[in-house]
C-alpha atoms as a printed R data frame, in Angstrom:
    type eleno elety resid chain resno       x       y      z
1   ATOM     1    CA   MET     A     1 -32.224  -0.526 63.144
2   ATOM     2    CA   ARG     A     2 -35.259   1.304 64.402
3   ATOM     3    CA   PRO     A     3 -36.793   1.639 60.768
4   ATOM     4    CA   LEU     A     4 -36.358  -2.031 60.310
5   ATOM     5    CA   TYR     A     5 -38.163  -2.798 63.696
6   ATOM     6    CA   ALA     A     6 -40.943  -0.348 62.556
7   ATOM     7    CA   ALA     A     7 -41.167  -2.362 59.302
8   ATOM     8    CA   GLY     A     8 -41.626  -5.592 61.343
9   ATOM     9    CA   PHE     A     9 -44.409  -3.899 63.313
10  ATOM    10    CA   THR     A    10 -45.977  -2.807 60.064
11  ATOM    11    CA   THR     A    11 -46.229  -6.249 58.493
12  ATOM    12    CA   ALA     A    12 -47.620  -7.742 61.876
13  ATOM    13    CA   PHE     A    13 -50.042  -4.776 62.379
14  ATOM    14    CA   GLY     A    14 -51.229  -4.872 58.811
15  ATOM    15    CA   ALA     A    15 -51.866  -8.718 58.965
16  ATOM    16    CA   HIS     A    16 -53.628  -8.946 62.221
17  ATOM    17    CA   GLY     A    17 -55.208  -5.277 62.410
18  ATOM    18    CA   ILE     A    18 -57.142  -5.721 59.157
19  ATOM    19    CA   ALA     A    19 -57.726  -9.490 59.616
20  ATOM    20    CA   ALA     A    20 -59.325  -9.151 62.981
21  ATOM    21    CA   ASN     A    21 -61.798  -6.856 61.412
22  ATOM    22    CA   LEU     A    22 -62.745  -8.286 58.143
23  ATOM    23    CA   GLY     A    23 -65.725  -9.913 59.650
24  ATOM    24    CA   HIS     A    24 -67.440  -6.543 59.737
25  ATOM    25    CA   PHE     A    25 -67.265  -6.843 55.795
26  ATOM    26    CA   THR     A    26 -68.511 -10.376 55.464
27  ATOM    27    CA   SER     A    27 -71.135 -10.476 58.248
28  ATOM    28    CA   ASP     A    28 -74.077  -9.522 55.904
29  ATOM    29    CA   ARG     A    29 -73.264 -12.062 53.269
30  ATOM    30    CA   ALA     A    30 -74.688 -15.566 53.040
31  ATOM    31    CA   GLU     A    31 -71.426 -17.064 52.362
32  ATOM    32    CA   SER     A    32 -69.814 -14.980 54.996
33  ATOM    33    CA   LEU     A    33 -67.444 -17.596 56.458
34  ATOM    34    CA   LEU     A    34 -66.296 -18.614 53.044
35  ATOM    35    CA   VAL     A    35 -65.601 -15.006 52.069
36  ATOM    36    CA   LEU     A    36 -63.871 -14.330 55.277
37  ATOM    37    CA   GLY     A    37 -61.632 -17.398 54.892
38  ATOM    38    CA   GLY     A    38 -60.705 -16.365 51.403
39  ATOM    39    CA   LEU     A    39 -59.813 -12.947 52.331
40  ATOM    40    CA   LEU     A    40 -57.591 -14.179 55.297
41  ATOM    41    CA   ALA     A    41 -55.979 -16.594 52.989
42  ATOM    42    CA   LEU     A    42 -55.122 -14.044 50.469
43  ATOM    43    CA   TYR     A    43 -52.441 -12.282 52.469
44  ATOM    44    CA   ASP     A    44 -50.849 -15.466 53.884
45  ATOM    45    CA   GLY     A    45 -51.030 -17.248 50.381
46  ATOM    46    CA   ALA     A    46 -49.176 -14.430 48.935
47  ATOM    47    CA   GLU     A    47 -46.507 -14.632 51.549
48  ATOM    48    CA   VAL     A    48 -46.138 -18.347 51.115
49  ATOM    49    CA   LEU     A    49 -45.586 -18.024 47.305
50  ATOM    50    CA   LEU     A    50 -43.513 -14.902 47.276
51  ATOM    51    CA   LYS     A    51 -41.220 -14.651 50.338
52  ATOM    52    CA   PRO     A    52 -38.604 -17.075 48.876
53  ATOM    53    CA   VAL     A    53 -38.631 -15.135 45.605
54  ATOM    54    CA   PHE     A    54 -38.120 -11.842 47.195
55  ATOM    55    CA   GLY     A    55 -35.548 -13.162 49.624
56  ATOM    56    CA   THR     A    56 -33.528 -14.345 46.526
57  ATOM    57    CA   LEU     A    57 -33.863 -10.927 44.819
58  ATOM    58    CA   ALA     A    58 -32.686  -9.302 48.035
59  ATOM    59    CA   ASP     A    59 -29.413 -11.292 47.598
60  ATOM    60    CA   ARG     A    60 -29.288 -10.337 44.019
61  ATOM    61    CA   ILE     A    61 -29.805  -6.583 44.073
62  ATOM    62    CA   GLY     A    62 -29.350  -5.801 47.971
63  ATOM    63    CA   PRO     A    63 -31.997  -5.994 50.618
64  ATOM    64    CA   ARG     A    64 -32.460  -2.136 50.922
65  ATOM    65    CA   PRO     A    65 -34.190  -1.736 47.649
66  ATOM    66    CA   VAL     A    66 -36.490  -4.652 48.354
67  ATOM    67    CA   LEU     A    67 -37.295  -3.294 51.783
68  ATOM    68    CA   LEU     A    68 -38.167   0.134 50.303
69  ATOM    69    CA   GLY     A    69 -40.188  -1.295 47.286
70  ATOM    70    CA   GLY     A    70 -42.276  -3.597 49.538
71  ATOM    71    CA   LEU     A    71 -43.052  -0.837 51.856
72  ATOM    72    CA   ILE     A    72 -44.027   1.396 49.013
73  ATOM    73    CA   GLY     A    73 -46.125  -1.234 47.363
74  ATOM    74    CA   PHE     A    74 -47.987  -1.928 50.716
75  ATOM    75    CA   ALA     A    75 -48.721   1.862 50.827
76  ATOM    76    CA   LEU     A    76 -49.931   1.876 47.260
77  ATOM    77    CA   ALA     A    77 -52.176  -1.257 47.716
78  ATOM    78    CA   SER     A    78 -53.659   0.349 50.790
79  ATOM    79    CA   ALA     A    79 -54.270   3.700 49.364
80  ATOM    80    CA   ALA     A    80 -55.915   2.106 46.215
81  ATOM    81    CA   PHE     A    81 -58.522   0.823 48.276
82  ATOM    82    CA   VAL     A    82 -59.048   4.151 50.161
83  ATOM    83    CA   LEU     A    83 -59.223   6.225 46.978
84  ATOM    84    CA   ALA     A    84 -61.454   3.869 45.050
85  ATOM    85    CA   ASP     A    85 -63.818   3.557 48.230
86  ATOM    86    CA   ASP     A    86 -65.238   0.232 46.768
87  ATOM    87    CA   THR     A    87 -65.357  -2.627 49.298
88  ATOM    88    CA   GLY     A    88 -65.367  -4.896 46.023
89  ATOM    89    CA   LEU     A    89 -61.714  -4.078 45.731
90  ATOM    90    CA   LEU     A    90 -60.839  -5.516 49.092
91  ATOM    91    CA   TRP     A    91 -59.729  -8.697 47.500
92  ATOM    92    CA   ALA     A    92 -57.121  -7.059 45.397
93  ATOM    93    CA   ALA     A    93 -56.065  -4.671 48.170
94  ATOM    94    CA   ARG     A    94 -55.391  -7.675 50.523
95  ATOM    95    CA   LEU     A    95 -53.537  -9.409 47.774
96  ATOM    96    CA   GLY     A    96 -51.367  -6.486 47.081
97  ATOM    97    CA   GLN     A    97 -50.565  -5.931 50.794
98  ATOM    98    CA   GLY     A    98 -49.552  -9.597 51.142
99  ATOM    99    CA   ALA     A    99 -47.468  -9.549 48.125
100 ATOM   100    CA   ALA     A   100 -45.812  -6.255 49.396
101 ATOM   101    CA   ALA     A   101 -45.167  -7.572 52.783
102 ATOM   102    CA   SER     A   102 -43.533 -10.772 51.190
103 ATOM   103    CA   ALA     A   103 -40.928  -8.232 49.884
104 ATOM   104    CA   PHE     A   104 -40.099  -6.135 52.883
105 ATOM   105    CA   SER     A   105 -40.447  -8.699 55.642
106 ATOM   106    CA   PRO     A   106 -37.546 -10.869 54.510
107 ATOM   107    CA   ALA     A   107 -35.648  -7.954 53.423
108 ATOM   108    CA   ALA     A   108 -35.909  -6.344 56.875
109 ATOM   109    CA   SER     A   109 -34.860  -9.766 58.497
110 ATOM   110    CA   THR     A   110 -31.757  -9.792 56.109
111 ATOM   111    CA   LEU     A   111 -30.715  -6.254 56.958
112 ATOM   112    CA   VAL     A   112 -31.018  -7.059 60.741
113 ATOM   113    CA   ALA     A   113 -28.458  -9.806 60.192
114 ATOM   114    CA   ARG     A   114 -26.138  -7.869 57.632
115 ATOM   115    CA   LEU     A   115 -26.056  -4.693 59.699
116 ATOM   116    CA   ASN     A   116 -25.214  -6.450 63.008
117 ATOM   117    CA   PRO     A   117 -21.955  -8.323 63.986
118 ATOM   118    CA   ALA     A   118 -22.449 -11.988 64.396
119 ATOM   119    CA   ALA     A   119 -22.061 -11.562 68.131
120 ATOM   120    CA   GLY     A   120 -25.053  -9.391 68.257
121 ATOM   121    CA   HIS     A   121 -27.556 -11.417 66.211
122 ATOM   122    CA   GLY     A   122 -29.515 -12.780 68.905
123 ATOM   123    CA   ARG     A   123 -30.059  -9.323 70.595
124 ATOM   124    CA   ALA     A   124 -30.945  -7.876 67.162
125 ATOM   125    CA   PHE     A   125 -33.415 -10.479 66.307
126 ATOM   126    CA   GLY     A   126 -34.789 -10.414 69.820
127 ATOM   127    CA   SER     A   127 -35.529  -6.713 69.365
128 ATOM   128    CA   TYR     A   128 -36.931  -7.153 65.887
129 ATOM   129    CA   GLY     A   129 -39.211  -9.971 67.247
130 ATOM   130    CA   PHE     A   130 -40.352  -7.689 70.062
131 ATOM   131    CA   TYR     A   131 -41.569  -5.075 67.764
132 ATOM   132    CA   LYS     A   132 -43.138  -7.449 65.476
133 ATOM   133    CA   SER     A   133 -44.983  -8.984 68.384
134 ATOM   134    CA   LEU     A   134 -46.093  -5.472 69.279
135 ATOM   135    CA   GLY     A   135 -47.790  -5.198 66.047
136 ATOM   136    CA   TYR     A   136 -49.636  -8.432 66.678
137 ATOM   137    CA   THR     A   137 -50.823  -7.385 69.962
138 ATOM   138    CA   ALA     A   138 -52.004  -3.836 69.026
139 ATOM   139    CA   GLY     A   139 -53.333  -4.714 65.600
140 ATOM   140    CA   PRO     A   140 -56.637  -6.123 66.528
141 ATOM   141    CA   LEU     A   141 -57.322  -3.452 69.244
142 ATOM   142    CA   LEU     A   142 -56.292  -0.398 67.323
143 ATOM   143    CA   GLY     A   143 -57.661  -1.740 64.185
144 ATOM   144    CA   GLY     A   144 -61.020  -2.245 65.852
145 ATOM   145    CA   LEU     A   145 -60.995   1.247 67.180
146 ATOM   146    CA   THR     A   146 -60.063   2.597 63.806
147 ATOM   147    CA   VAL     A   147 -62.791   0.742 62.047
148 ATOM   148    CA   TRP     A   148 -65.265   1.896 64.705
149 ATOM   149    CA   ALA     A   149 -64.336   5.468 64.063
150 ATOM   150    CA   GLY     A   150 -64.241   5.398 60.188
151 ATOM   151    CA   GLY     A   151 -64.761   1.949 58.740
152 ATOM   152    CA   LEU     A   152 -62.398  -0.134 56.783
153 ATOM   153    CA   SER     A   153 -61.394   2.825 54.560
154 ATOM   154    CA   LEU     A   154 -59.863   4.665 57.495
155 ATOM   155    CA   LEU     A   155 -57.971   1.613 58.545
156 ATOM   156    CA   PHE     A   156 -56.546   1.273 55.201
157 ATOM   157    CA   GLY     A   157 -55.696   4.847 55.384
158 ATOM   158    CA   VAL     A   158 -53.877   4.217 58.540
159 ATOM   159    CA   MET     A   159 -51.918   1.548 56.811
160 ATOM   160    CA   THR     A   160 -51.083   3.669 53.992
161 ATOM   161    CA   ALA     A   161 -49.683   6.534 56.227
162 ATOM   162    CA   LEU     A   162 -47.750   3.901 58.330
163 ATOM   163    CA   ALA     A   163 -46.092   2.083 55.456
164 ATOM   164    CA   ALA     A   164 -45.207   5.422 53.744
165 ATOM   165    CA   ALA     A   165 -43.777   6.922 56.816
166 ATOM   166    CA   VAL     A   166 -41.589   3.850 57.562
167 ATOM   167    CA   ALA     A   167 -40.565   3.781 53.805
168 ATOM   168    CA   ILE     A   168 -39.466   7.372 54.061
169 ATOM   169    CA   TRP     A   169 -37.643   6.710 57.492
170 ATOM   170    CA   ALA     A   170 -35.896   3.732 56.111
171 ATOM   171    CA   ALA     A   171 -34.840   5.601 52.905
172 ATOM   172    CA   LEU     A   172 -33.387   8.347 55.055
173 ATOM   173    CA   THR     A   173 -31.718   6.163 57.640
174 ATOM   174    CA   VAL     A   174 -30.994   2.576 56.590
175 ATOM   175    CA   PRO     A   175 -27.594   2.361 54.832
176 ATOM   176    CA   SER     A   176 -27.391   0.722 51.454
177 ATOM   177    CA   VAL     A   177 -25.932  -3.019 51.916
178 ATOM   178    CA   ALA     A   178 -24.267  -4.139 48.501
179 ATOM   179    CA   PRO     A   179 -25.118  -7.441 47.293
180 ATOM   180    CA   LEU     A   180 -22.104  -9.844 47.998
181 ATOM   181    CA   PRO     A   181 -20.487 -11.824 45.120
182 ATOM   182    CA   ARG     A   182 -22.115 -15.271 44.690
183 ATOM   183    CA   ALA     A   183 -20.981 -18.478 43.130
184 ATOM   184    CA   ARG     A   184 -23.497 -19.938 40.577
185 ATOM   185    CA   GLN     A   185 -26.057 -21.998 42.173
186 ATOM   186    CA   THR     A   186 -28.184 -24.698 40.450
187 ATOM   187    CA   VAL     A   187 -31.559 -25.741 41.816
188 ATOM   188    CA   LEU     A   188 -29.879 -28.949 43.069
189 ATOM   189    CA   ASP     A   189 -27.391 -26.754 44.915
190 ATOM   190    CA   LEU     A   190 -30.275 -24.949 46.506
191 ATOM   191    CA   GLY     A   191 -31.972 -28.265 47.568
192 ATOM   192    CA   ARG     A   192 -28.959 -29.672 49.072
193 ATOM   193    CA   ARG     A   193 -28.320 -26.502 51.101
194 ATOM   194    CA   LEU     A   194 -31.985 -26.299 52.372
195 ATOM   195    CA   ASN     A   195 -31.786 -30.068 53.160
196 ATOM   196    CA   GLN     A   196 -28.893 -29.472 55.625
197 ATOM   197    CA   SER     A   197 -29.566 -29.753 59.404
198 ATOM   198    CA   SER     A   198 -28.340 -26.282 59.885
199 ATOM   199    CA   PHE     A   199 -31.401 -25.067 58.000
200 ATOM   200    CA   LEU     A   200 -33.907 -27.717 58.733
201 ATOM   201    CA   ARG     A   201 -33.597 -27.755 62.489
202 ATOM   202    CA   PRO     A   202 -34.003 -23.991 63.117
203 ATOM   203    CA   THR     A   203 -36.652 -23.779 60.439
204 ATOM   204    CA   THR     A   204 -38.645 -26.724 61.930
205 ATOM   205    CA   ALA     A   205 -38.405 -25.188 65.382
206 ATOM   206    CA   LEU     A   206 -39.725 -21.822 63.908
207 ATOM   207    CA   ALA     A   207 -42.581 -23.600 62.053
208 ATOM   208    CA   CYS     A   208 -43.514 -25.414 65.291
209 ATOM   209    CA   ALA     A   209 -43.611 -22.225 67.289
210 ATOM   210    CA   THR     A   210 -45.841 -20.465 64.719
211 ATOM   211    CA   ALA     A   211 -48.178 -23.502 64.667
212 ATOM   212    CA   ALA     A   212 -48.587 -23.157 68.396
213 ATOM   213    CA   LEU     A   213 -48.924 -19.506 68.342
214 ATOM   214    CA   SER     A   214 -51.573 -19.541 65.585
215 ATOM   215    CA   VAL     A   215 -53.333 -22.331 67.574
216 ATOM   216    CA   GLY     A   216 -53.198 -20.246 70.785
217 ATOM   217    CA   VAL     A   217 -54.505 -17.031 69.120
218 ATOM   218    CA   GLY     A   218 -57.466 -18.865 67.228
219 ATOM   219    CA   PHE     A   219 -58.494 -21.508 69.786
220 ATOM   220    CA   LEU     A   220 -57.742 -20.391 73.410
221 ATOM   221    CA   PRO     A   221 -60.688 -17.836 73.119
222 ATOM   222    CA   VAL     A   222 -62.937 -20.803 72.287
223 ATOM   223    CA   SER     A   223 -61.707 -22.729 75.396
224 ATOM   224    CA   GLY     A   224 -62.158 -19.499 77.435
225 ATOM   225    CA   THR     A   225 -65.638 -19.153 76.364
226 ATOM   226    CA   ALA     A   226 -66.315 -22.757 77.319
227 ATOM   227    CA   ALA     A   227 -64.819 -22.139 80.713
228 ATOM   228    CA   GLY     A   228 -67.307 -19.118 81.355
229 ATOM   229    CA   MET     A   229 -64.934 -16.273 80.246
230 ATOM   230    CA   GLY     A   230 -66.535 -13.225 78.462
231 ATOM   231    CA   PRO     A   231 -65.266 -11.464 75.426
232 ATOM   232    CA   VAL     A   232 -63.120  -9.097 77.444
233 ATOM   233    CA   THR     A   233 -61.387 -11.840 79.388
234 ATOM   234    CA   THR     A   234 -60.897 -14.083 76.169
235 ATOM   235    CA   GLY     A   235 -59.379 -11.008 74.619
236 ATOM   236    CA   ALA     A   236 -57.139 -10.515 77.558
237 ATOM   237    CA   ALA     A   237 -55.759 -14.123 77.512
238 ATOM   238    CA   VAL     A   238 -54.815 -13.708 73.797
239 ATOM   239    CA   SER     A   239 -53.138 -10.271 74.755
240 ATOM   240    CA   VAL     A   240 -51.270 -12.144 77.551
241 ATOM   241    CA   LEU     A   241 -50.047 -14.623 74.928
242 ATOM   242    CA   ALA     A   242 -48.744 -11.871 72.656
243 ATOM   243    CA   ALA     A   243 -47.311  -9.896 75.609
244 ATOM   244    CA   CYS     A   244 -45.326 -12.851 76.840
245 ATOM   245    CA   ALA     A   245 -44.046 -13.640 73.320
246 ATOM   246    CA   ALA     A   246 -43.018 -10.048 72.906
247 ATOM   247    CA   VAL     A   247 -41.111  -9.592 76.325
248 ATOM   248    CA   THR     A   248 -39.305 -12.963 76.182
249 ATOM   249    CA   GLN     A   249 -37.523 -12.330 72.797
250 ATOM   250    CA   PRO     A   250 -35.056  -9.458 73.741
251 ATOM   251    CA   GLY     A   251 -33.893 -11.288 76.916
252 ATOM   252    CA   THR     A   252 -33.480 -14.637 75.135
253 ATOM   253    CA   GLY     A   253 -31.407 -12.914 72.299
254 ATOM   254    CA   ARG     A   254 -29.157 -11.235 74.878
255 ATOM   255    CA   ALA     A   255 -28.699 -14.615 76.654
256 ATOM   256    CA   LEU     A   256 -27.735 -16.230 73.402
257 ATOM   257    CA   ASP     A   257 -25.231 -13.579 72.447
258 ATOM   258    CA   ALA     A   258 -23.742 -13.814 76.014
259 ATOM   259    CA   GLY     A   259 -23.298 -17.569 75.889
260 ATOM   260    CA   ARG     A   260 -25.584 -18.161 78.735
261 ATOM   261    CA   ILE     A   261 -27.812 -20.563 76.542
262 ATOM   262    CA   THR     A   262 -26.938 -22.491 73.435
263 ATOM   263    CA   THR     A   263 -29.120 -22.921 70.391
264 ATOM   264    CA   ARG     A   264 -29.999 -26.471 70.907
265 ATOM   265    CA   ALA     A   265 -30.696 -25.985 74.689
266 ATOM   266    CA   GLY     A   266 -32.764 -22.893 73.846
267 ATOM   267    CA   ILE     A   267 -34.789 -24.257 71.117
268 ATOM   268    CA   GLY     A   268 -35.341 -27.547 73.134
269 ATOM   269    CA   ALA     A   269 -36.658 -25.503 76.143
270 ATOM   270    CA   GLY     A   270 -38.785 -23.345 74.094
271 ATOM   271    CA   LEU     A   271 -40.551 -26.265 72.429
272 ATOM   272    CA   LEU     A   272 -41.119 -28.004 75.851
273 ATOM   273    CA   ILE     A   273 -42.414 -24.835 77.334
274 ATOM   274    CA   THR     A   274 -44.822 -24.375 74.467
275 ATOM   275    CA   ALA     A   275 -45.893 -27.996 74.591
276 ATOM   276    CA   ALA     A   276 -46.578 -27.486 78.458
277 ATOM   277    CA   GLY     A   277 -48.765 -24.601 77.605
278 ATOM   278    CA   LEU     A   278 -50.761 -26.656 75.087
279 ATOM   279    CA   ALA     A   279 -51.111 -29.351 77.616
280 ATOM   280    CA   SER     A   280 -52.350 -26.908 80.135
281 ATOM   281    CA   ALA     A   281 -54.950 -25.962 77.601
282 ATOM   282    CA   THR     A   282 -56.408 -29.367 77.876
283 ATOM   283    CA   LEU     A   283 -57.442 -28.778 81.509
284 ATOM   284    CA   PRO     A   284 -60.950 -27.314 82.381
285 ATOM   285    CA   GLY     A   285 -61.325 -23.940 83.814
286 ATOM   286    CA   ILE     A   286 -60.253 -20.365 83.484
287 ATOM   287    CA   ALA     A   287 -56.698 -20.632 85.206
288 ATOM   288    CA   PRO     A   288 -55.471 -23.265 82.871
289 ATOM   289    CA   VAL     A   289 -56.367 -20.963 79.844
290 ATOM   290    CA   LEU     A   290 -54.450 -18.087 81.181
291 ATOM   291    CA   ILE     A   291 -51.480 -20.416 82.167
292 ATOM   292    CA   ALA     A   292 -51.548 -21.862 78.481
293 ATOM   293    CA   ALA     A   293 -51.428 -18.349 77.076
294 ATOM   294    CA   ALA     A   294 -48.488 -17.457 79.159
295 ATOM   295    CA   LEU     A   295 -46.420 -20.483 78.345
296 ATOM   296    CA   ILE     A   296 -47.178 -20.580 74.816
297 ATOM   297    CA   GLY     A   297 -46.261 -16.938 74.513
298 ATOM   298    CA   ALA     A   298 -42.985 -17.492 76.474
299 ATOM   299    CA   GLY     A   299 -42.009 -20.607 74.668
300 ATOM   300    CA   THR     A   300 -42.591 -19.213 71.117
301 ATOM   301    CA   GLY     A   301 -40.917 -15.957 72.190
302 ATOM   302    CA   ALA     A   302 -37.785 -17.982 73.063
303 ATOM   303    CA   ILE     A   303 -37.648 -19.964 69.715
304 ATOM   304    CA   THR     A   304 -37.917 -17.014 67.492
305 ATOM   305    CA   PRO     A   305 -34.628 -15.120 67.993
306 ATOM   306    CA   ILE     A   306 -32.714 -18.199 68.588
307 ATOM   307    CA   GLY     A   307 -34.028 -19.824 65.318
308 ATOM   308    CA   PHE     A   308 -33.212 -16.754 63.080
309 ATOM   309    CA   ALA     A   309 -29.787 -16.311 64.738
310 ATOM   310    CA   ALA     A   310 -28.913 -19.810 64.110
311 ATOM   311    CA   LEU     A   311 -30.002 -19.487 60.384
312 ATOM   312    CA   ALA     A   312 -27.779 -16.290 60.149
313 ATOM   313    CA   ALA     A   313 -24.857 -18.055 61.688
314 ATOM   314    CA   SER     A   314 -24.919 -20.945 59.338
315 ATOM   315    CA   THR     A   315 -25.711 -19.212 56.212
316 ATOM   316    CA   PRO     A   316 -23.295 -17.467 53.757
317 ATOM   317    CA   GLN     A   317 -23.978 -13.856 53.731
318 ATOM   318    CA   GLU     A   318 -24.535 -13.750 50.035
319 ATOM   319    CA   ARG     A   319 -27.419 -16.210 50.389
320 ATOM   320    CA   LEU     A   320 -28.949 -14.829 53.561
321 ATOM   321    CA   GLY     A   321 -32.123 -13.349 51.931
322 ATOM   322    CA   GLN     A   322 -32.921 -16.619 50.098
323 ATOM   323    CA   THR     A   323 -32.370 -18.625 53.381
324 ATOM   324    CA   VAL     A   324 -34.574 -16.166 55.385
325 ATOM   325    CA   GLY     A   325 -37.326 -16.297 52.700
326 ATOM   326    CA   ALA     A   326 -37.279 -19.997 52.622
327 ATOM   327    CA   ALA     A   327 -37.328 -20.105 56.490
328 ATOM   328    CA   GLU     A   328 -40.279 -17.716 56.368
329 ATOM   329    CA   LEU     A   329 -41.967 -20.042 54.140
330 ATOM   330    CA   GLY     A   330 -41.616 -22.775 56.662
331 ATOM   331    CA   ARG     A   331 -43.326 -20.367 59.324
332 ATOM   332    CA   GLU     A   332 -46.149 -19.665 57.196
333 ATOM   333    CA   LEU     A   333 -46.712 -23.512 56.497
334 ATOM   334    CA   GLY     A   334 -46.628 -23.968 60.331
335 ATOM   335    CA   ASP     A   335 -49.073 -21.153 60.663
336 ATOM   336    CA   ALA     A   336 -51.592 -22.939 58.418
337 ATOM   337    CA   ALA     A   337 -50.842 -26.522 59.605
338 ATOM   338    CA   GLY     A   338 -51.293 -26.007 63.344
339 ATOM   339    CA   PRO     A   339 -54.710 -24.654 63.185
340 ATOM   340    CA   LEU     A   340 -55.694 -27.282 60.557
341 ATOM   341    CA   LEU     A   341 -54.486 -30.096 62.760
342 ATOM   342    CA   VAL     A   342 -56.262 -28.860 65.870
343 ATOM   343    CA   GLY     A   343 -59.359 -27.953 64.120
344 ATOM   344    CA   ALA     A   344 -59.655 -31.310 62.325
345 ATOM   345    CA   ILE     A   345 -59.184 -33.268 65.458
346 ATOM   346    CA   ALA     A   346 -61.645 -31.103 67.397
347 ATOM   347    CA   THR     A   347 -64.269 -31.628 64.684
348 ATOM   348    CA   ILE     A   348 -64.058 -35.368 65.128
349 ATOM   349    CA   ALA     A   349 -63.651 -35.306 69.047
350 ATOM   350    CA   THR     A   350 -63.082 -32.010 71.070
351 ATOM   351    CA   LEU     A   351 -60.560 -29.388 71.376
352 ATOM   352    CA   THR     A   352 -58.785 -31.216 74.251
353 ATOM   353    CA   PRO     A   353 -57.268 -34.028 72.102
354 ATOM   354    CA   GLY     A   354 -56.417 -31.468 69.583
355 ATOM   355    CA   TYR     A   355 -54.396 -29.444 71.917
356 ATOM   356    CA   ALA     A   356 -52.937 -32.775 73.287
357 ATOM   357    CA   ALA     A   357 -51.958 -33.945 69.757
358 ATOM   358    CA   LEU     A   358 -50.027 -30.658 69.011
359 ATOM   359    CA   ALA     A   359 -48.452 -30.785 72.509
360 ATOM   360    CA   LEU     A   360 -47.139 -34.233 71.716
361 ATOM   361    CA   LEU     A   361 -45.866 -33.198 68.375
362 ATOM   362    CA   LEU     A   362 -43.872 -30.290 69.800
363 ATOM   363    CA   ALA     A   363 -42.361 -32.475 72.717
364 ATOM   364    CA   ALA     A   364 -41.401 -35.081 70.045
365 ATOM   365    CA   ALA     A   365 -39.814 -32.291 67.915
366 ATOM   366    CA   ALA     A   366 -37.925 -31.127 71.022
367 ATOM   367    CA   LEU     A   367 -36.442 -34.559 71.515
368 ATOM   368    CA   ILE     A   368 -35.578 -35.186 67.969
369 ATOM   369    CA   LEU     A   369 -33.947 -31.711 67.547
370 ATOM   370    CA   ALA     A   370 -31.846 -32.355 70.575
371 ATOM   371    CA   ARG     A   371 -30.306 -35.630 69.462
372 ATOM   372    CA   ALA     A   372 -27.615 -34.030 67.279
373 ATOM   373    CA   ASP     A   373 -25.961 -30.644 67.409
374 ATOM   374    CA   THR     A   374 -27.168 -27.915 65.091
375 ATOM   375    CA   ALA     A   375 -24.551 -27.104 62.614
376 ATOM   376    CA   GLY     A   376 -22.539 -23.844 63.153
377 ATOM   377    CA   SER     A   377 -22.112 -21.755 66.135
378 ATOM   378    CA   PRO     A   378 -24.403 -19.079 67.401
379 ATOM   379    CA   PRO     A   379 -23.347 -15.529 67.989
380 ATOM   380    CA   GLY     A   380 -21.016 -14.861 70.941
381 ATOM   381    CA   GLY     A   381 -19.024 -17.885 70.394
382 ATOM   382    CA   ALA     A   382 -21.396 -20.214 72.437
383 ATOM   383    CA   PRO     A   383 -21.268 -23.953 71.178
384 ATOM   384    CA   VAL     A   384 -24.479 -24.702 69.416
385 ATOM   385    CA   GLY     A   385 -24.722 -28.174 70.636
């Protein structure tokens, strides 16, 4: 399992470690914000388009080849930028990294489910989410130190070495998981399956969690600055958010496996905790910002392992990669929609009603998702409803 956790760390570290330092490349350009936005969108845009494709491919040929191919592709895309030593290739490098991450990220999630019994899915996805959150937490800090020491080329070099090392580790350690026989599926069959509540409810919860997490990372520093916090303390607030998200996931997964919480109750509680964090951000002062960071991190950290465990429990094993890829697409859409919603409202009014609007949406989602049982049973035999 450890190479799979390392793959999760790699995609998170690659996304945030480089994204947090792209401003150094664009700061001397007149169209800096537009260029920066485009570079940031390339990585996520590739994931939105390609994760469902690679998830389906993992079902067809097995997840291990897709995992290894994605890691190797990530290393090659990073190495090309280093060897060319041309910042003009930064666009191609980020696109290549995003496409490669679109392959090995859903493949790693599929292997987490395939290599663990159903009774251990909560714990397995909790541990996977923990290491992924470590990548999100460490990425901006370690990436900044690396750029300070040797520029973007050195950072891409670190990405090359990391992806290559994880690929070799996975090739030596992760067992081959053969693709399972699959009945023929039409586009209508796929649409019906993805329209079932067993897929829509966990995916909706995951999208809401990702939306809130993205808003917290992007906008809480703005609120902190307005409250008189300096760059170090606003960075610490984001670190609190990421740390709470990381430490919450393994414990939540273990509680789900042991039957101490149910899928419905866990998702509902996670959404309400996250909504409370966003509501706290509407209050003035430094303390509400820190409380908001902690609650958003804890709430989203609770939702993530429960959501993926519910998807794994309700999905035929031979279609697991396709389902995970489609769910990841939902998360990416939430990642984009949350900041757009809050940013649009803040442009018209202020950040306060923006936070409030997203908090109300999450609270409404908690109530709607709680009205009916999520289909299927979570690991450990606990009833979902």
